[in-house]
Amino acid sequence: MAKEKKVKEIAKKDTVDAQVFIQRKLQILNQKNGGRYERDATRVVQNNQ
């Protein structure tokens, strides 16, 4: 049981890391493009789960 919980926590952390990574990427794109990608980061991550 504890092992399963740990796996879920790791998966959750990976998801958060992915979200942060995508948001950073999109922030860089936003600076070039004037800001239309920011809200897409969470959607991209949710679609990939």
Coordinates of C-alpha atoms in Angstrom, one line a residue:
M1 CA 0.0 0.0 0.0
A2 CA 2.7 2.4 0.9
K3 CA 4.6 1.6 -2.2
E4 CA 1.6 2.4 -4.4
K5 CA 1.2 5.8 -2.6
K6 CA 4.9 6.6 -3.2
V7 CA 4.5 5.7 -6.9
K8 CA 1.5 8.1 -7.2
E9 CA 3.4 10.8 -5.4
I10 CA 6.3 10.4 -7.8
A11 CA 3.9 10.5 -10.8
K12 CA 2.3 13.6 -9.4
K13 CA 5.8 15.2 -8.9
D14 CA 6.6 14.3 -12.5
T15 CA 3.4 15.9 -13.7
V16 CA 4.2 19.1 -11.7
D17 CA 7.7 19.1 -13.1
A18 CA 6.3 18.7 -16.6
Q19 CA 3.9 21.5 -16.0
V20 CA 6.6 23.8 -14.7
F21 CA 8.9 22.9 -17.7
I22 CA 6.1 23.6 -20.2
Q23 CA 5.2 26.8 -18.5
R24 CA 8.8 28.0 -18.7
K25 CA 9.0 27.1 -22.3
L26 CA 5.7 28.9 -23.0
Q27 CA 6.9 31.9 -21.0
I28 CA 9.9 32.1 -23.4
L29 CA 7.5 31.8 -26.4
N30 CA 5.2 34.4 -24.8
Q31 CA 8.0 36.9 -24.7
K32 CA 8.6 36.3 -28.4
N33 CA 4.9 36.2 -29.3
G34 CA 3.2 38.6 -27.0
G35 CA 1.4 36.2 -24.7
R36 CA -1.2 33.8 -26.1
Y37 CA 0.3 30.5 -24.8
E38 CA 0.3 30.8 -21.1
R39 CA -3.0 29.2 -20.3
D40 CA -2.3 26.2 -22.6
A41 CA 0.4 24.8 -20.3
T42 CA -2.0 23.1 -17.9
R43 CA -4.2 21.9 -20.7
V44 CA -1.2 20.2 -22.5
V45 CA -0.2 18.5 -19.3
Q46 CA -3.7 17.3 -18.6
N47 CA -4.0 15.9 -22.1
N48 CA -0.8 14.0 -21.7
Q49 CA -1.9 12.2 -18.5

